[in-house]
Amino acid sequence: MKCINPTPSPSLVEREVVSSADGKSIYSPPYKGGAGGGSAVVGFLLSLALCLVAVLAQAQTFDDDFDGRTLRLDYVFAGTSTQQHVFFEHAYATPLWAGRRTRLTEVPLRGNGQIALYDHASGRQLYVHTFSTLFQEWLATEEATRVAKAFQASYNVPMPKRAVDVCVTLTNFHDSIVARLTHTIDPADALIRQMGSNGIPHYYIWGGGDDVATHIDLAIVAEGYAKDDMEKFRRDCQRTVDALFAHEPFASLRQRFNVVCVAAESQQSGPSVPQQGKWNSTPAATHYSTFYSARYLMTQDMHRLYDLLADVSFEQVIVLVNSDIYGGGGIYNQLNVFPSDHPTFPQVLVHEFGHGFAGLGDEYFYDDQYETLYPADTEPWEPNLTTLVDFQSKWADLLPQGTPVPTPPSADVPNYRQIRTDQERQRLNAATQRVGVFEGGGYQSHGVYRPAQECRMKINEVEHFCPVCTRAIHRITDFYTSH
């Protein structure tokens, strides 16, 4: 069995994915036309490959390979900036699988890590899931050059009917595999812990439908809410749902979601704030000052978080922190964290969910990184960022004819820090809908480009996502819910 990178859905990423002998992913350049016979051959081979993917996807039936339960796999990712490792820790079983039941070997985005299941006897790939991690973000910090650290990770996959080989891979900022672990899971293994009730109350606050296979199950976990705060948590959950589904395109997609609230009780009210010397005992162990950035609110204790969710079916997680201090964080297919009571709550919520759910990248920049996250020779996997290495795979089709690349910013767009009139605000919001290729994004002022001069993934002061981010959210929602 050879562990390779997954094939992104052809409708979402229009490029072929192959694998080199050492397992590193190779993305072939987009077809640019021309009269040469080589172009015709490439086009024929690409069409043939896509047809084979479609046939194989149709041939796979969920019930042939999986029994309808969830297999939770816990890992530890550890290392330094120069050497990384993946370690397996525990396996758990829960009664119901909430994830997709079709397109099991496709992914809508690459992410910078993947977990894949292969039939142990035949080597046939059964399932693949991609993600990003806090560990890989940490690798870009100065601390990673001088100390080895470990970070937890947990992943839900469908419970197989037969023994499977599980392959976990992590990639670096150049999209090369730097750590890999393959191990075998037998569903009959007596040491797969059967998860019982954890006693934490939960209740559904929004139901788009009863069929979990055709809806995205979103769990909101209480963090920093003591016993006396639980009525506030219920109100804050409702505010979260209202704010998320008031914002397009989530407003139009709200019937595709189910939302469950997990009322995990904290021993003390409020969050941990290291910059104030305050450490509270909270269920998910979140805290500000992640990587010594005062506003980065996150947790490293993913096993602990998944323990809180043992009684619910979920695919996406929001950790709602009982705090009025600005901050937050979102990691693709891992979690979304934000405070309940800061005045920018609705804006931060939507921005962070753009990261965690749709894999959108940050479009702002400040050039204070220790290491470049988006090197010039690699196309970012995020759908709203490009280094122009493979721009044709991004939003080239949305670019108005005649738009220069790169696109100069318009002087008519006001400085968002100096908005004084409704007319200025209207011009600022209008800038979110003009698609171009604007330099600056991914924390870098040069070499990385974003789709609009302003967007919800860049600043809090605008009302809208740009058309590229909006399309990305629609596409990933369709991937998980259109069966």
C-alpha positions as CSV (number, residue, x, y, z in Angstrom):
1,M,0.0,0.0,0.0
2,K,1.4,3.4,-1.0
3,C,0.2,6.5,0.8
4,I,-0.3,9.3,-1.7
5,N,-2.0,12.7,-1.6
6,P,-5.7,12.7,-2.5
7,T,-7.3,13.9,-5.7
8,P,-9.1,17.2,-5.2
9,S,-12.6,17.2,-6.7
10,P,-12.1,18.1,-10.4
11,S,-14.9,20.6,-10.3
12,L,-13.1,22.5,-7.5
13,V,-9.4,22.3,-8.5
14,E,-8.9,22.0,-12.2
15,R,-5.6,20.2,-12.2
16,E,-4.3,16.7,-12.2
17,V,-2.7,15.3,-9.1
18,V,-0.1,12.6,-9.4
19,S,2.5,11.2,-7.0
20,S,6.2,11.0,-7.2
21,A,8.1,7.9,-6.2
22,D,8.8,9.3,-2.8
23,G,5.2,10.2,-2.2
24,K,5.6,13.9,-2.7
25,S,2.6,15.6,-4.4
26,I,3.2,17.0,-7.8
27,Y,0.7,19.4,-9.4
28,S,0.9,19.4,-13.2
29,P,0.7,22.9,-14.8
30,P,-2.7,23.9,-16.2
31,Y,-3.4,23.3,-19.9
32,K,-2.9,26.5,-21.7
33,G,-4.0,25.4,-25.2
34,G,-1.9,25.6,-28.3
35,A,-1.6,23.6,-31.6
36,G,1.1,21.2,-30.5
37,G,0.3,17.5,-30.4
38,G,1.7,17.3,-26.8
39,S,-1.2,19.6,-25.6
40,A,-3.7,17.3,-27.2
41,V,-2.2,14.2,-25.5
42,V,-2.2,16.0,-22.1
43,G,-5.8,17.0,-22.6
44,F,-6.8,13.4,-23.5
45,L,-4.9,11.9,-20.5
46,L,-6.4,14.5,-18.1
47,S,-10.0,13.7,-19.5
48,L,-9.3,10.0,-19.2
49,A,-8.0,10.4,-15.6
50,L,-11.1,12.4,-14.6
51,C,-13.4,9.8,-16.1
52,L,-11.7,7.1,-14.2
53,V,-12.1,9.1,-11.0
54,A,-15.8,9.5,-11.7
55,V,-16.3,5.8,-12.4
56,L,-14.4,4.7,-9.3
57,A,-16.4,7.2,-7.1
58,Q,-19.7,5.8,-8.5
59,A,-18.5,2.3,-7.9
60,Q,-17.8,2.8,-4.2
61,T,-20.7,2.3,-1.9
62,F,-20.4,3.4,1.7
63,D,-22.2,0.5,3.3
64,D,-19.8,-2.0,1.5
65,D,-16.8,-0.7,3.5
66,F,-18.2,1.0,6.6
67,D,-20.6,0.1,9.4
68,G,-22.1,3.5,10.1
69,R,-20.2,4.3,13.3
70,T,-17.4,6.7,13.9
71,L,-13.7,5.8,14.5
72,R,-11.9,8.5,16.4
73,L,-8.1,8.4,16.0
74,D,-5.9,10.4,18.3
75,Y,-2.4,11.5,17.3
76,V,0.5,13.5,18.5
77,F,2.5,15.7,16.0
78,A,5.9,16.6,17.3
79,G,9.3,17.9,16.3
80,T,11.2,21.0,15.4
81,S,11.4,23.3,12.3
82,T,13.8,20.8,10.7
83,Q,12.3,17.4,11.7
84,Q,8.7,16.4,12.3
85,H,7.0,13.1,13.4
86,V,3.6,11.6,13.7
87,F,2.7,9.3,16.6
88,F,-0.5,7.3,17.1
89,E,-2.0,7.4,20.6
90,H,-5.6,5.9,20.9
91,A,-8.6,4.7,19.0
92,Y,-12.2,5.2,20.0
93,A,-15.6,4.2,18.7
94,T,-18.8,6.2,18.8
95,P,-22.3,5.1,17.5
96,L,-23.0,7.4,14.6
97,W,-21.1,8.6,11.6
98,A,-22.0,12.2,10.7
99,G,-19.7,12.7,7.7
100,R,-20.1,12.3,4.0
101,R,-21.1,8.9,2.5
102,T,-20.2,9.6,-1.2
103,R,-17.1,11.0,-2.9
104,L,-15.1,9.3,-0.1
105,T,-11.8,9.4,-1.9
106,E,-12.0,13.0,-3.0
107,V,-11.3,16.2,-1.1
108,P,-12.4,19.8,-1.9
109,L,-9.1,21.3,-0.7
110,R,-5.6,20.0,-0.2
111,G,-4.9,21.4,3.3
112,N,-1.4,20.7,4.6
113,G,-2.1,17.3,6.1
114,Q,-4.2,14.3,5.3
115,I,-5.5,11.1,6.8
116,A,-6.4,8.2,4.5
117,L,-7.8,4.7,4.9
118,Y,-6.8,1.8,2.7
119,D,-8.2,-1.7,2.7
120,H,-5.5,-3.8,4.4
121,A,-6.0,-6.8,2.1
122,S,-6.2,-5.1,-1.3
123,G,-4.6,-1.7,-0.7
124,R,-7.7,0.0,-2.2
125,Q,-8.2,3.5,-0.9
126,L,-11.5,3.8,1.0
127,Y,-11.6,7.3,2.5
128,V,-9.5,10.5,2.6
129,H,-9.7,13.7,4.7
130,T,-7.5,16.8,4.7
131,F,-6.8,19.3,7.4
132,S,-4.4,21.9,8.8
133,T,-2.9,22.0,12.2
134,L,-1.7,24.3,14.9
135,F,1.5,22.3,14.9
136,Q,2.3,23.3,11.3
137,E,1.7,26.9,12.1
138,W,4.0,26.7,15.0
139,L,6.8,25.3,12.8
140,A,7.0,28.8,11.2
141,T,7.8,30.4,14.6
142,E,11.3,31.2,16.0
143,E,10.6,28.9,18.9
144,A,10.5,25.9,16.5
145,T,14.1,26.5,15.7
146,R,15.4,25.9,19.2
147,V,13.0,23.5,21.0
148,A,11.0,20.3,20.2
149,K,7.3,20.5,21.0
150,A,4.3,18.2,20.7
151,F,0.7,19.0,19.7
152,Q,-2.4,16.9,19.9
153,A,-4.6,16.0,16.9
154,S,-7.9,14.0,16.7
155,Y,-9.7,12.9,13.6
156,N,-13.1,11.2,13.0
157,V,-13.2,8.7,10.1
158,P,-15.9,6.2,9.3
159,M,-15.6,2.9,11.1
160,P,-14.4,0.2,8.6
161,K,-15.9,-3.3,8.4
162,R,-12.5,-4.8,7.9
163,A,-8.9,-4.1,8.8
164,V,-7.6,-0.9,7.3
165,D,-4.2,0.8,6.9
166,V,-4.3,4.4,8.1
167,C,-1.9,6.7,6.6
168,V,-1.3,10.2,8.1
169,T,0.9,12.7,6.2
170,L,2.0,16.2,6.9
171,T,3.4,18.6,4.3
172,N,5.6,21.7,4.6
173,F,5.1,25.1,3.1
174,H,6.5,23.9,-0.2
175,D,3.8,21.2,-0.3
176,S,6.3,18.3,0.2
177,I,5.6,15.5,2.6
178,V,7.8,15.9,5.7
179,A,6.2,13.4,8.1
180,R,4.3,10.2,7.5
181,L,2.9,7.4,9.7
182,T,1.1,4.3,8.5
183,H,-0.5,1.9,11.0
184,T,-3.2,-0.8,10.9
185,I,-6.6,-0.6,12.6
186,D,-8.7,-3.7,13.0
187,P,-12.3,-2.9,13.9
188,A,-12.4,-6.1,16.0
189,D,-9.5,-4.8,18.2
190,A,-10.6,-5.1,21.9
191,L,-8.6,-2.0,22.7
192,I,-10.7,0.4,20.6
193,R,-12.5,2.1,23.4
194,Q,-16.3,2.3,23.1
195,M,-17.2,5.8,24.1
196,G,-20.1,6.1,26.5
197,S,-22.0,9.1,27.6
198,N,-19.8,11.9,29.2
199,G,-22.8,13.4,31.0
200,I,-22.4,16.8,29.3
201,P,-25.8,18.3,28.4
202,H,-26.4,19.1,24.7
203,Y,-29.3,20.4,22.7
204,Y,-30.0,21.3,19.1
205,I,-30.5,25.0,18.4
206,W,-30.8,24.9,14.7
207,G,-31.9,22.0,12.5
208,G,-31.7,22.2,8.7
209,G,-32.7,18.5,8.4
210,D,-32.7,15.1,10.1
211,D,-30.4,13.4,7.6
212,V,-26.9,13.9,9.0
213,A,-25.4,12.5,5.8
214,T,-26.8,15.5,3.8
215,H,-26.2,18.2,6.4
216,I,-23.1,19.7,8.0
217,D,-23.2,19.1,11.7
218,L,-21.8,22.0,13.6
219,A,-21.1,21.7,17.3
220,I,-20.8,24.8,19.6
221,V,-18.8,24.0,22.8
222,A,-19.1,26.2,25.9
223,E,-15.7,27.5,27.1
224,G,-15.3,29.6,30.3
225,Y,-19.0,29.3,31.2
226,A,-19.4,28.3,34.9
227,K,-22.6,26.7,36.2
228,D,-24.3,30.1,36.7
229,D,-23.4,31.1,33.1
230,M,-25.3,28.4,31.3
231,E,-28.3,30.5,30.5
232,K,-25.9,33.0,29.0
233,F,-24.3,30.2,27.0
234,R,-27.7,29.4,25.6
235,R,-28.3,33.0,24.6
236,D,-24.8,33.2,23.1
237,C,-25.3,30.1,21.1
238,Q,-28.5,31.7,19.6
239,R,-26.5,34.9,18.9
240,T,-23.9,32.7,17.1
241,V,-26.4,31.0,14.9
242,D,-28.2,34.3,14.2
243,A,-24.9,36.0,13.3
244,L,-23.6,33.2,11.1
245,F,-26.8,32.8,9.1
246,A,-27.3,36.5,8.7
247,H,-24.2,36.7,6.6
248,E,-24.1,35.6,3.0
249,P,-23.4,33.1,1.6
250,F,-24.2,31.3,4.9
251,A,-27.7,32.8,4.9
252,S,-28.5,31.1,1.6
253,L,-27.0,27.8,2.8
254,R,-28.5,27.7,6.3
255,Q,-30.7,24.8,5.5
256,R,-27.6,22.7,4.9
257,F,-26.5,22.9,8.6
258,N,-27.5,21.3,11.9
259,V,-26.2,23.1,15.0
260,V,-25.9,21.4,18.4
261,C,-24.8,23.2,21.6
262,V,-22.6,21.4,24.1
263,A,-23.0,22.9,27.6
264,A,-19.5,22.0,29.0
265,E,-19.3,23.6,32.4
266,S,-16.1,25.5,33.5
267,Q,-14.9,25.6,37.1
268,Q,-14.4,29.3,36.8
269,S,-16.1,31.9,34.7
270,G,-14.1,33.4,31.8
271,P,-11.1,32.5,29.8
272,S,-7.4,32.0,30.4
273,V,-5.5,35.2,29.7
274,P,-1.8,34.7,30.0
275,Q,-0.9,38.3,29.4
276,Q,-2.9,39.2,32.5
277,G,-1.5,36.2,34.5
278,K,-4.9,34.6,34.5
279,W,-5.3,30.9,34.1
280,N,-8.8,29.4,34.5
281,S,-9.8,25.7,34.5
282,T,-11.9,25.4,31.4
283,P,-13.1,22.3,29.5
284,A,-11.2,22.9,26.2
285,A,-8.2,24.6,27.8
286,T,-8.2,27.5,25.4
287,H,-6.1,30.6,26.1
288,Y,-5.0,33.9,24.5
289,S,-1.4,34.6,23.6
290,T,-1.0,31.5,21.5
291,F,2.5,31.7,20.0
292,Y,2.9,34.8,22.2
293,S,0.4,36.7,20.0
294,A,-2.0,38.4,22.5
295,R,-5.1,38.1,20.3
296,Y,-4.5,34.5,19.1
297,L,-7.1,32.5,21.1
298,M,-6.7,28.7,20.6
299,T,-6.3,25.3,22.3
300,Q,-3.6,22.7,21.9
301,D,-5.6,20.1,23.7
302,M,-7.6,18.5,20.9
303,H,-8.0,15.1,22.6
304,R,-9.7,17.0,25.5
305,L,-12.0,18.8,23.1
306,Y,-13.0,15.6,21.4
307,D,-13.8,14.1,24.8
308,L,-16.3,16.9,25.3
309,L,-18.0,15.9,22.0
310,A,-18.3,12.2,22.7
311,D,-22.1,12.4,22.9
312,V,-22.8,14.4,19.7
313,S,-22.4,13.9,16.0
314,F,-20.3,16.6,14.5
315,E,-18.1,17.6,11.6
316,Q,-17.2,21.2,12.4
317,V,-16.5,22.7,15.9
318,I,-16.9,26.1,17.3
319,V,-15.4,26.8,20.7
320,L,-17.4,29.7,22.1
321,V,-15.3,31.5,24.7
322,N,-17.1,33.5,27.4
323,S,-14.9,36.7,27.0
324,D,-15.1,40.3,25.9
325,I,-11.4,40.4,24.9
326,Y,-10.7,40.6,21.1
327,G,-9.2,37.5,19.6
328,G,-9.9,34.2,17.9
329,G,-8.6,31.6,15.6
330,G,-9.7,29.2,12.9
331,I,-7.9,26.1,11.5
332,Y,-9.1,24.2,8.5
333,N,-11.1,21.1,9.4
334,Q,-9.9,21.4,13.0
335,L,-11.8,24.1,15.0
336,N,-13.0,27.7,15.2
337,V,-12.5,29.7,18.4
338,F,-13.8,33.2,19.2
339,P,-15.0,35.3,22.1
340,S,-18.7,35.8,22.8
341,D,-18.8,39.4,24.0
342,H,-16.4,41.6,22.0
343,P,-18.2,44.2,19.9
344,T,-16.8,42.6,16.7
345,F,-18.3,39.2,17.6
346,P,-20.4,38.8,14.4
347,Q,-17.5,39.8,12.2
348,V,-14.9,37.7,13.9
349,L,-17.2,34.7,13.9
350,V,-17.7,34.8,10.2
351,H,-14.0,35.4,9.5
352,E,-12.8,32.5,11.6
353,F,-15.5,30.2,10.3
354,G,-14.2,31.1,6.8
355,H,-10.8,29.6,7.9
356,G,-12.0,26.5,9.7
357,F,-14.9,25.5,7.4
358,A,-13.9,26.8,3.9
359,G,-10.1,26.8,4.2
360,L,-10.0,30.5,3.3
361,G,-6.6,32.2,3.9
362,D,-6.0,35.5,5.7
363,E,-5.8,38.4,3.2
364,Y,-4.2,40.9,5.5
365,F,-0.4,41.4,5.8
366,Y,2.1,42.8,8.2
367,D,5.4,41.3,7.3
368,D,6.5,40.3,10.8
369,Q,6.7,36.5,10.3
370,Y,9.8,34.6,11.4
371,E,9.4,32.4,8.3
372,T,7.5,32.8,5.1
373,L,4.3,30.7,5.0
374,Y,3.8,31.2,1.3
375,P,7.1,30.7,-0.6
376,A,7.2,32.1,-4.1
377,D,7.7,28.7,-5.8
378,T,4.6,27.1,-4.4
379,E,0.9,27.8,-5.1
380,P,-1.1,28.1,-1.8
381,W,-3.8,25.5,-1.3
382,E,-6.2,28.2,0.1
383,P,-8.7,29.1,-2.7
384,N,-8.4,32.9,-2.1
385,L,-4.6,33.3,-2.2
386,T,-2.2,32.9,-5.1
387,T,1.5,33.3,-5.7
388,L,0.8,33.2,-9.5
389,V,2.5,29.9,-9.8
390,D,-0.8,28.3,-10.8
391,F,-3.2,31.2,-10.9
392,Q,-5.3,29.4,-13.6
393,S,-6.5,27.0,-10.9
394,K,-7.8,29.8,-8.7
395,W,-10.0,32.7,-9.8
396,A,-8.7,33.4,-13.3
397,D,-12.2,32.5,-14.7
398,L,-13.8,35.3,-12.5
399,L,-11.3,38.0,-13.7
400,P,-13.0,40.6,-15.9
401,Q,-11.5,40.8,-19.3
402,G,-8.7,43.3,-19.5
403,T,-7.9,43.3,-15.8
404,P,-4.2,43.7,-15.3
405,V,-2.3,41.1,-13.3
406,P,-1.3,42.2,-10.7
407,T,-4.1,44.7,-10.3
408,P,-3.3,48.1,-9.0
409,P,-5.5,49.2,-6.0
410,S,-8.2,51.8,-6.7
411,A,-7.6,55.2,-5.2
412,D,-11.4,55.5,-4.9
413,V,-11.5,53.0,-2.1
414,P,-11.3,54.8,1.2
415,N,-9.0,53.8,4.1
416,Y,-11.1,51.6,6.3
417,R,-9.6,53.2,9.4
418,Q,-10.9,56.6,8.4
419,I,-14.5,56.0,7.4
420,R,-16.6,59.1,8.2
421,T,-19.7,59.0,5.9
422,D,-22.2,56.5,4.6
423,Q,-21.0,57.2,1.1
424,E,-17.4,56.2,2.1
425,R,-18.7,53.0,3.7
426,Q,-20.6,52.2,0.5
427,R,-17.5,52.6,-1.6
428,L,-15.6,50.4,0.8
429,N,-18.2,47.7,0.6
430,A,-18.3,48.0,-3.2
431,A,-14.6,47.2,-3.3
432,T,-15.3,43.7,-2.1
433,Q,-17.1,42.9,-5.3
434,R,-14.4,44.0,-7.8
435,V,-12.4,40.9,-8.6
436,G,-8.7,41.4,-9.4
437,V,-5.3,40.2,-8.4
438,F,-4.2,42.5,-5.6
439,E,-0.7,42.2,-4.0
440,G,-0.7,41.5,-0.3
441,G,-2.1,38.6,1.6
442,G,-1.2,35.6,3.7
443,Y,0.6,38.0,6.1
444,Q,3.0,39.1,3.3
445,S,2.9,42.5,1.5
446,H,4.8,41.1,-1.5
447,G,4.6,37.9,-3.5
448,V,1.1,36.8,-2.4
449,Y,-2.1,38.0,-4.0
450,R,-5.7,38.3,-3.0
451,P,-8.9,38.5,-5.1
452,A,-10.3,41.8,-4.0
453,Q,-9.0,45.1,-2.6
454,E,-11.1,44.5,0.5
455,C,-12.9,41.4,1.9
456,R,-14.2,39.9,5.1
457,M,-11.1,37.8,5.1
458,K,-9.0,41.0,5.2
459,I,-10.8,43.5,7.5
460,N,-13.8,43.6,9.9
461,E,-15.1,46.9,8.5
462,V,-16.8,45.4,5.4
463,E,-20.0,43.6,5.2
464,H,-19.2,41.0,2.5
465,F,-17.0,38.3,1.3
466,C,-15.5,38.8,-2.1
467,P,-16.9,36.7,-5.0
468,V,-14.0,34.3,-4.8
469,C,-14.5,33.6,-1.1
470,T,-18.2,33.3,-1.6
471,R,-17.8,30.8,-4.4
472,A,-15.4,28.8,-2.2
473,I,-17.9,28.6,0.6
474,H,-20.6,27.5,-1.8
475,R,-18.4,24.8,-3.4
476,I,-17.2,23.3,-0.1
477,T,-20.8,23.2,1.2
478,D,-22.0,21.5,-2.0
479,F,-19.2,19.0,-1.7
480,Y,-20.3,17.9,1.7
481,T,-24.1,18.1,1.2
482,S,-25.0,17.4,-2.4
483,H,-25.5,13.7,-2.7
